[in-house]
Amino acid sequence: MVKYFESNTVFHFTWEQVAQGFWKRYPNPESQHVLSEDTVYREVKDNKLISKRLLTKTNRPPKWGERFISARTVRIVEESIVDLKQKTLTTYTRNIGYASVMTAVEKVVYKPSEENPDWTVATRSAWVDSNVFGFGRAIQAFGMERMKKNCQKMVVGFNYVLNSMFPKAQTGEHGPTTGSSNVNMSSVQTGKEKLKDAAKKASDLAKAKAESLYASASCQPSQSS
Amino acid sequence: MNSVGNQCTDLKQQYDACFQTWFTERFLKGDMNDEICAPLFRVYQQCLKKTMKEKQIEFKEVDNDHLGTDKEYKSPRESNQA
């Protein structure tokens, strides 16, 4: 049996920004487990950019799992398609090497948010499969936990990279992109305007907090089987 | 980011820089001609292939395409539709 979960994450960056950031995702402060990254294939076909990257990550199996998995590192193949016309970036990653013990697959589709065209929604699907007799379930559960943890790291790390590539001038690094009023526009302000600014800042802060809460919650499964 | 083989990291980073500029300045603007980074990609690939062989990385497994093929995993929703 295959374990499955899916989740959605909203990035407050345009699809074009997210697509550019995708290639610069590593290194970031949350990616110490990523050791190497190589492009092994790349081609433009039918107006789509098709790439394949090979990643090496550290691999720490649980104590009871060492009898199945002795390797210190795991290799990951990441296939991706950037479709400029449809504005989608699809990524598909799978482990190679000890696939007979556990297969972990993750597919993420990034596309512009329907709510806000300046935002990008990432829809993530993950599968964990194991056929080791007697240990399949334990290995699956372990694999799922690790994928959820890595999902949060991925969201925080990716946001870090996007924020450094595309800093948000006025609203601060966590500020949502929705604000249309320019907070520091004028140095001559009436008391009323100042109050308005303060209110806006407070609401931005609240939004940013809600957003970071959302980011951590976004890796929880919304469906599983 | 490092290459899987230390000796390829410089070549990889030169290629990456070229690619990232191409992606932003050309691809995202609809220009699909990717010849500009091809020479850098070629020398980087030579180094990489050699290293992969030395490290006994499973070429076959890496070469296999899964996305967009029968091997691709489907969500329960997708498999119900199929």
PDB file of C-alpha atoms in Angstrom, chain A residues 6-223:
ATOM      1  CA  GLU A   6      -1.233  16.519  -0.352  1.00  0.00           C
ATOM      2  CA  SER A   7      -1.027  20.129   0.745  1.00  0.00           C
ATOM      3  CA  ASN A   8      -1.137  23.655  -0.632  1.00  0.00           C
ATOM      4  CA  THR A   9       1.282  26.477   0.043  1.00  0.00           C
ATOM      5  CA  VAL A  10       0.902  30.090  -1.036  1.00  0.00           C
ATOM      6  CA  PHE A  11       4.042  32.062  -1.857  1.00  0.00           C
ATOM      7  CA  HIS A  12       3.633  35.833  -1.890  1.00  0.00           C
ATOM      8  CA  PHE A  13       5.658  36.142  -5.075  1.00  0.00           C
ATOM      9  CA  THR A  14       4.671  36.094  -8.728  1.00  0.00           C
ATOM     10  CA  TRP A  15       4.913  32.878 -10.694  1.00  0.00           C
ATOM     11  CA  GLU A  16       7.851  34.287 -12.670  1.00  0.00           C
ATOM     12  CA  GLN A  17       9.694  35.074  -9.442  1.00  0.00           C
ATOM     13  CA  VAL A  18       9.030  31.621  -8.023  1.00  0.00           C
ATOM     14  CA  ALA A  19      10.209  29.994 -11.260  1.00  0.00           C
ATOM     15  CA  GLN A  20      13.469  31.986 -11.119  1.00  0.00           C
ATOM     16  CA  GLY A  21      13.910  31.223  -7.443  1.00  0.00           C
ATOM     17  CA  PHE A  22      13.421  27.524  -8.039  1.00  0.00           C
ATOM     18  CA  TRP A  23      16.842  27.307  -9.721  1.00  0.00           C
ATOM     19  CA  LYS A  24      18.515  29.100  -6.815  1.00  0.00           C
ATOM     20  CA  ARG A  25      16.729  27.251  -4.056  1.00  0.00           C
ATOM     21  CA  TYR A  26      19.965  25.816  -2.639  1.00  0.00           C
ATOM     22  CA  PRO A  27      21.818  26.625  -0.527  1.00  0.00           C
ATOM     23  CA  ASN A  28      19.584  28.259   2.081  1.00  0.00           C
ATOM     24  CA  PRO A  29      19.667  28.188   5.894  1.00  0.00           C
ATOM     25  CA  GLU A  30      17.219  25.264   5.946  1.00  0.00           C
ATOM     26  CA  SER A  31      19.051  23.128   3.395  1.00  0.00           C
ATOM     27  CA  GLN A  32      22.060  21.805   5.318  1.00  0.00           C
ATOM     28  CA  HIS A  33      20.896  18.322   4.401  1.00  0.00           C
ATOM     29  CA  VAL A  34      21.427  19.064   0.688  1.00  0.00           C
ATOM     30  CA  LEU A  35      25.037  18.227  -0.210  1.00  0.00           C
ATOM     31  CA  SER A  36      25.166  18.603  -3.977  1.00  0.00           C
ATOM     32  CA  GLU A  37      23.041  19.622  -6.939  1.00  0.00           C
ATOM     33  CA  ASP A  38      23.726  18.939 -10.608  1.00  0.00           C
ATOM     34  CA  THR A  39      21.856  19.426 -13.855  1.00  0.00           C
ATOM     35  CA  VAL A  40      22.109  16.202 -15.833  1.00  0.00           C
ATOM     36  CA  TYR A  41      19.668  17.071 -18.621  1.00  0.00           C
ATOM     37  CA  ARG A  42      18.128  20.183 -20.096  1.00  0.00           C
ATOM     38  CA  GLU A  43      16.193  20.870 -23.249  1.00  0.00           C
ATOM     39  CA  VAL A  44      13.599  23.250 -24.664  1.00  0.00           C
ATOM     40  CA  LYS A  45      10.861  21.220 -26.270  1.00  0.00           C
ATOM     41  CA  ASP A  46       7.501  22.553 -27.547  1.00  0.00           C
ATOM     42  CA  ASN A  47       8.052  25.841 -25.719  1.00  0.00           C
ATOM     43  CA  LYS A  48       8.641  24.007 -22.470  1.00  0.00           C
ATOM     44  CA  LEU A  49      11.855  23.869 -20.496  1.00  0.00           C
ATOM     45  CA  ILE A  50      12.556  20.312 -19.442  1.00  0.00           C
ATOM     46  CA  SER A  51      15.274  19.705 -16.866  1.00  0.00           C
ATOM     47  CA  LYS A  52      16.575  16.931 -14.738  1.00  0.00           C
ATOM     48  CA  ARG A  53      18.716  17.485 -11.679  1.00  0.00           C
ATOM     49  CA  LEU A  54      20.544  15.069  -9.460  1.00  0.00           C
ATOM     50  CA  LEU A  55      20.667  15.956  -5.769  1.00  0.00           C
ATOM     51  CA  THR A  56      22.572  14.335  -2.939  1.00  0.00           C
ATOM     52  CA  LYS A  57      21.147  14.621   0.551  1.00  0.00           C
ATOM     53  CA  THR A  58      22.240  13.330   3.920  1.00  0.00           C
ATOM     54  CA  ASN A  59      20.321  10.310   5.053  1.00  0.00           C
ATOM     55  CA  ARG A  60      19.856   9.377   8.678  1.00  0.00           C
ATOM     56  CA  PRO A  61      17.693   6.320   9.027  1.00  0.00           C
ATOM     57  CA  PRO A  62      16.185   5.582  12.444  1.00  0.00           C
ATOM     58  CA  LYS A  63      18.195   3.134  14.537  1.00  0.00           C
ATOM     59  CA  TRP A  64      15.891   0.233  13.688  1.00  0.00           C
ATOM     60  CA  GLY A  65      16.150   1.103  10.007  1.00  0.00           C
ATOM     61  CA  GLU A  66      19.922   0.776   9.753  1.00  0.00           C
ATOM     62  CA  ARG A  67      19.605  -2.892   8.910  1.00  0.00           C
ATOM     63  CA  PHE A  68      17.805  -1.918   5.704  1.00  0.00           C
ATOM     64  CA  ILE A  69      19.495   1.342   4.860  1.00  0.00           C
ATOM     65  CA  SER A  70      23.205   1.620   5.439  1.00  0.00           C
ATOM     66  CA  ALA A  71      23.939   4.469   3.032  1.00  0.00           C
ATOM     67  CA  ARG A  72      24.921   7.789   4.584  1.00  0.00           C
ATOM     68  CA  THR A  73      23.599   9.750   1.653  1.00  0.00           C
ATOM     69  CA  VAL A  74      20.633   9.417  -0.638  1.00  0.00           C
ATOM     70  CA  ARG A  75      20.431  10.474  -4.261  1.00  0.00           C
ATOM     71  CA  ILE A  76      17.360  12.235  -5.553  1.00  0.00           C
ATOM     72  CA  VAL A  77      16.332  12.718  -9.174  1.00  0.00           C
ATOM     73  CA  GLU A  78      14.283  15.858  -9.778  1.00  0.00           C
ATOM     74  CA  GLU A  79      12.453  16.177 -13.093  1.00  0.00           C
ATOM     75  CA  SER A  80      10.867  19.513 -13.922  1.00  0.00           C
ATOM     76  CA  ILE A  81       8.848  21.155 -16.664  1.00  0.00           C
ATOM     77  CA  VAL A  82       8.409  24.903 -17.000  1.00  0.00           C
ATOM     78  CA  ASP A  83       5.453  25.640 -19.238  1.00  0.00           C
ATOM     79  CA  LEU A  84       5.532  29.341 -20.042  1.00  0.00           C
ATOM     80  CA  LYS A  85       2.211  29.343 -21.887  1.00  0.00           C
ATOM     81  CA  GLN A  86       0.238  27.604 -19.129  1.00  0.00           C
ATOM     82  CA  LYS A  87       2.308  29.320 -16.430  1.00  0.00           C
ATOM     83  CA  THR A  88       3.020  26.121 -14.596  1.00  0.00           C
ATOM     84  CA  LEU A  89       6.182  24.756 -13.071  1.00  0.00           C
ATOM     85  CA  THR A  90       5.862  21.059 -12.332  1.00  0.00           C
ATOM     86  CA  THR A  91       8.497  19.218 -10.330  1.00  0.00           C
ATOM     87  CA  TYR A  92       8.695  15.506  -9.659  1.00  0.00           C
ATOM     88  CA  THR A  93      11.311  14.046  -7.313  1.00  0.00           C
ATOM     89  CA  ARG A  94      12.120  10.484  -6.383  1.00  0.00           C
ATOM     90  CA  ASN A  95      14.909   8.724  -4.556  1.00  0.00           C
ATOM     91  CA  ILE A  96      17.222   6.303  -6.288  1.00  0.00           C
ATOM     92  CA  GLY A  97      19.625   3.861  -4.692  1.00  0.00           C
ATOM     93  CA  TYR A  98      17.605   2.179  -2.004  1.00  0.00           C
ATOM     94  CA  ALA A  99      14.293   2.276  -3.844  1.00  0.00           C
ATOM     95  CA  SER A 100      13.714  -1.381  -2.974  1.00  0.00           C
ATOM     96  CA  VAL A 101      13.447  -0.413   0.692  1.00  0.00           C
ATOM     97  CA  MET A 102      11.487   2.795   0.380  1.00  0.00           C
ATOM     98  CA  THR A 103      10.313   4.957  -2.490  1.00  0.00           C
ATOM     99  CA  ALA A 104       9.493   8.556  -1.656  1.00  0.00           C
ATOM    100  CA  VAL A 105       7.992  10.589  -4.467  1.00  0.00           C
ATOM    101  CA  GLU A 106       6.968  14.217  -4.416  1.00  0.00           C
ATOM    102  CA  LYS A 107       5.194  16.182  -7.105  1.00  0.00           C
ATOM    103  CA  VAL A 108       4.715  19.933  -6.846  1.00  0.00           C
ATOM    104  CA  VAL A 109       2.791  22.127  -9.273  1.00  0.00           C
ATOM    105  CA  TYR A 110       3.380  25.874  -8.991  1.00  0.00           C
ATOM    106  CA  LYS A 111       0.898  28.179 -10.670  1.00  0.00           C
ATOM    107  CA  PRO A 112      -0.447  31.719 -10.242  1.00  0.00           C
ATOM    108  CA  SER A 113      -2.984  32.049  -7.437  1.00  0.00           C
ATOM    109  CA  GLU A 114      -6.575  32.511  -8.540  1.00  0.00           C
ATOM    110  CA  GLU A 115      -7.079  34.836  -5.573  1.00  0.00           C
ATOM    111  CA  ASN A 116      -4.176  37.116  -6.346  1.00  0.00           C
ATOM    112  CA  PRO A 117      -2.201  37.021  -9.611  1.00  0.00           C
ATOM    113  CA  ASP A 118       0.879  38.302  -7.746  1.00  0.00           C
ATOM    114  CA  TRP A 119       0.938  35.156  -5.625  1.00  0.00           C
ATOM    115  CA  THR A 120       1.835  31.588  -6.468  1.00  0.00           C
ATOM    116  CA  VAL A 121       0.176  28.436  -5.200  1.00  0.00           C
ATOM    117  CA  ALA A 122       2.221  25.275  -4.817  1.00  0.00           C
ATOM    118  CA  THR A 123       0.190  22.074  -4.744  1.00  0.00           C
ATOM    119  CA  ARG A 124       2.241  19.257  -3.325  1.00  0.00           C
ATOM    120  CA  SER A 125       1.500  15.549  -3.551  1.00  0.00           C
ATOM    121  CA  ALA A 126       3.653  12.997  -1.798  1.00  0.00           C
ATOM    122  CA  TRP A 127       3.744   9.223  -1.899  1.00  0.00           C
ATOM    123  CA  VAL A 128       5.708   6.843   0.278  1.00  0.00           C
ATOM    124  CA  ASP A 129       5.895   3.205  -0.606  1.00  0.00           C
ATOM    125  CA  SER A 130       7.680   0.314   1.061  1.00  0.00           C
ATOM    126  CA  ASN A 131       7.532  -3.401   0.474  1.00  0.00           C
ATOM    127  CA  VAL A 132       9.914  -4.634   3.156  1.00  0.00           C
ATOM    128  CA  PHE A 133       8.137  -7.595   4.689  1.00  0.00           C
ATOM    129  CA  GLY A 134       7.037  -6.942   8.264  1.00  0.00           C
ATOM    130  CA  PHE A 135       8.505  -3.432   8.320  1.00  0.00           C
ATOM    131  CA  GLY A 136       6.638  -1.818   5.434  1.00  0.00           C
ATOM    132  CA  ARG A 137       4.262   0.150   7.647  1.00  0.00           C
ATOM    133  CA  ALA A 138       6.924   1.382  10.045  1.00  0.00           C
ATOM    134  CA  ILE A 139       9.119   2.469   7.153  1.00  0.00           C
ATOM    135  CA  GLN A 140       6.196   4.210   5.468  1.00  0.00           C
ATOM    136  CA  ALA A 141       5.271   6.085   8.648  1.00  0.00           C
ATOM    137  CA  PHE A 142       8.878   7.148   9.118  1.00  0.00           C
ATOM    138  CA  GLY A 143       9.129   8.239   5.478  1.00  0.00           C
ATOM    139  CA  MET A 144       5.923  10.267   5.735  1.00  0.00           C
ATOM    140  CA  GLU A 145       7.114  12.078   8.883  1.00  0.00           C
ATOM    141  CA  ARG A 146      10.394  12.927   7.233  1.00  0.00           C
ATOM    142  CA  MET A 147       8.668  14.231   4.120  1.00  0.00           C
ATOM    143  CA  LYS A 148       6.409  16.469   6.203  1.00  0.00           C
ATOM    144  CA  LYS A 149       9.402  17.836   8.083  1.00  0.00           C
ATOM    145  CA  ASN A 150      11.258  18.409   4.822  1.00  0.00           C
ATOM    146  CA  CYS A 151       8.190  20.097   3.380  1.00  0.00           C
ATOM    147  CA  GLN A 152       8.272  22.744   6.122  1.00  0.00           C
ATOM    148  CA  LYS A 153      11.993  23.232   5.641  1.00  0.00           C
ATOM    149  CA  MET A 154      11.390  23.575   1.934  1.00  0.00           C
ATOM    150  CA  VAL A 155       8.721  26.279   2.408  1.00  0.00           C
ATOM    151  CA  VAL A 156      10.784  28.293   4.900  1.00  0.00           C
ATOM    152  CA  GLY A 157      13.963  27.874   2.857  1.00  0.00           C
ATOM    153  CA  PHE A 158      12.320  28.760  -0.433  1.00  0.00           C
ATOM    154  CA  ASN A 159      10.734  31.871   1.108  1.00  0.00           C
ATOM    155  CA  TYR A 160      14.153  32.879   2.424  1.00  0.00           C
ATOM    156  CA  VAL A 161      15.659  32.610  -1.074  1.00  0.00           C
ATOM    157  CA  LEU A 162      12.733  34.475  -2.687  1.00  0.00           C
ATOM    158  CA  ASN A 163      12.926  37.251  -0.096  1.00  0.00           C
ATOM    159  CA  SER A 164      16.626  37.754  -0.750  1.00  0.00           C
ATOM    160  CA  MET A 165      16.169  37.691  -4.536  1.00  0.00           C
ATOM    161  CA  PHE A 166      13.100  39.930  -4.568  1.00  0.00           C
ATOM    162  CA  PRO A 167      13.137  42.078  -1.430  1.00  0.00           C
ATOM    163  CA  LYS A 168       9.895  43.826  -0.645  1.00  0.00           C
ATOM    164  CA  ALA A 169      10.851  47.470  -0.353  1.00  0.00           C
ATOM    165  CA  GLN A 170       8.201  49.018   1.859  1.00  0.00           C
ATOM    166  CA  THR A 171       6.394  46.371   3.762  1.00  0.00           C
ATOM    167  CA  GLY A 172       9.365  44.495   5.181  1.00  0.00           C
ATOM    168  CA  GLU A 173      10.388  41.001   4.398  1.00  0.00           C
ATOM    169  CA  HIS A 174       7.245  39.316   5.684  1.00  0.00           C
ATOM    170  CA  GLY A 175       4.884  41.917   4.313  1.00  0.00           C
ATOM    171  CA  PRO A 176       2.133  40.743   2.049  1.00  0.00           C
ATOM    172  CA  THR A 177       2.103  42.180  -1.419  1.00  0.00           C
ATOM    173  CA  THR A 178      -1.499  43.271  -1.229  1.00  0.00           C
ATOM    174  CA  GLY A 179      -0.908  46.769   0.165  1.00  0.00           C
ATOM    175  CA  SER A 180      -1.514  49.478  -2.391  1.00  0.00           C
ATOM    176  CA  SER A 181      -0.874  52.470  -0.120  1.00  0.00           C
ATOM    177  CA  ASN A 182       2.700  53.547   0.201  1.00  0.00           C
ATOM    178  CA  VAL A 183       3.484  53.755   3.889  1.00  0.00           C
ATOM    179  CA  ASN A 184       6.522  56.049   3.772  1.00  0.00           C
ATOM    180  CA  MET A 185       5.385  58.043   0.781  1.00  0.00           C
ATOM    181  CA  SER A 186       5.380  61.443   2.376  1.00  0.00           C
ATOM    182  CA  SER A 187       7.241  62.995   5.244  1.00  0.00           C
ATOM    183  CA  VAL A 188       4.460  65.511   5.813  1.00  0.00           C
ATOM    184  CA  GLN A 189       1.696  63.581   7.411  1.00  0.00           C
ATOM    185  CA  THR A 190      -1.321  64.598   9.390  1.00  0.00           C
ATOM    186  CA  GLY A 191      -2.072  62.861  12.655  1.00  0.00           C
ATOM    187  CA  LYS A 192      -4.950  61.068  11.024  1.00  0.00           C
ATOM    188  CA  GLU A 193      -2.718  59.651   8.324  1.00  0.00           C
ATOM    189  CA  LYS A 194      -0.173  58.523  10.883  1.00  0.00           C
ATOM    190  CA  LEU A 195      -2.885  56.700  12.724  1.00  0.00           C
ATOM    191  CA  LYS A 196      -3.960  55.059   9.503  1.00  0.00           C
ATOM    192  CA  ASP A 197      -0.366  53.970   8.881  1.00  0.00           C
ATOM    193  CA  ALA A 198      -0.094  52.538  12.330  1.00  0.00           C
ATOM    194  CA  ALA A 199      -3.301  50.629  11.781  1.00  0.00           C
ATOM    195  CA  LYS A 200      -2.051  49.353   8.456  1.00  0.00           C
ATOM    196  CA  LYS A 201       1.260  48.300   9.938  1.00  0.00           C
ATOM    197  CA  ALA A 202      -0.547  46.456  12.700  1.00  0.00           C
ATOM    198  CA  SER A 203      -2.765  44.701  10.235  1.00  0.00           C
ATOM    199  CA  ASP A 204       0.241  43.829   8.052  1.00  0.00           C
ATOM    200  CA  LEU A 205       1.974  42.392  11.077  1.00  0.00           C
ATOM    201  CA  ALA A 206      -1.070  40.331  11.948  1.00  0.00           C
ATOM    202  CA  LYS A 207      -1.264  39.118   8.374  1.00  0.00           C
ATOM    203  CA  ALA A 208       2.414  38.211   8.393  1.00  0.00           C
ATOM    204  CA  LYS A 209       1.928  36.256  11.611  1.00  0.00           C
ATOM    205  CA  ALA A 210      -1.057  34.450  10.208  1.00  0.00           C
ATOM    206  CA  GLU A 211       0.989  33.775   7.125  1.00  0.00           C
ATOM    207  CA  SER A 212       3.839  32.140   9.009  1.00  0.00           C
ATOM    208  CA  LEU A 213       1.326  30.073  10.931  1.00  0.00           C
ATOM    209  CA  TYR A 214      -0.185  29.115   7.648  1.00  0.00           C
ATOM    210  CA  ALA A 215       3.214  28.189   6.261  1.00  0.00           C
ATOM    211  CA  SER A 216       3.838  25.725   9.064  1.00  0.00           C
ATOM    212  CA  ALA A 217       0.322  24.358   8.830  1.00  0.00           C
ATOM    213  CA  SER A 218       0.535  24.090   5.073  1.00  0.00           C
ATOM    214  CA  CYS A 219       2.649  20.959   5.231  1.00  0.00           C
ATOM    215  CA  GLN A 220       0.004  19.056   7.138  1.00  0.00           C
ATOM    216  CA  PRO A 221      -1.887  16.534   5.083  1.00  0.00           C
ATOM    217  CA  SER A 222      -5.209  17.658   3.737  1.00  0.00           C
ATOM    218  CA  GLN A 223      -5.988  14.167   2.572  1.00  0.00           C
TER     219      GLN A 223
END
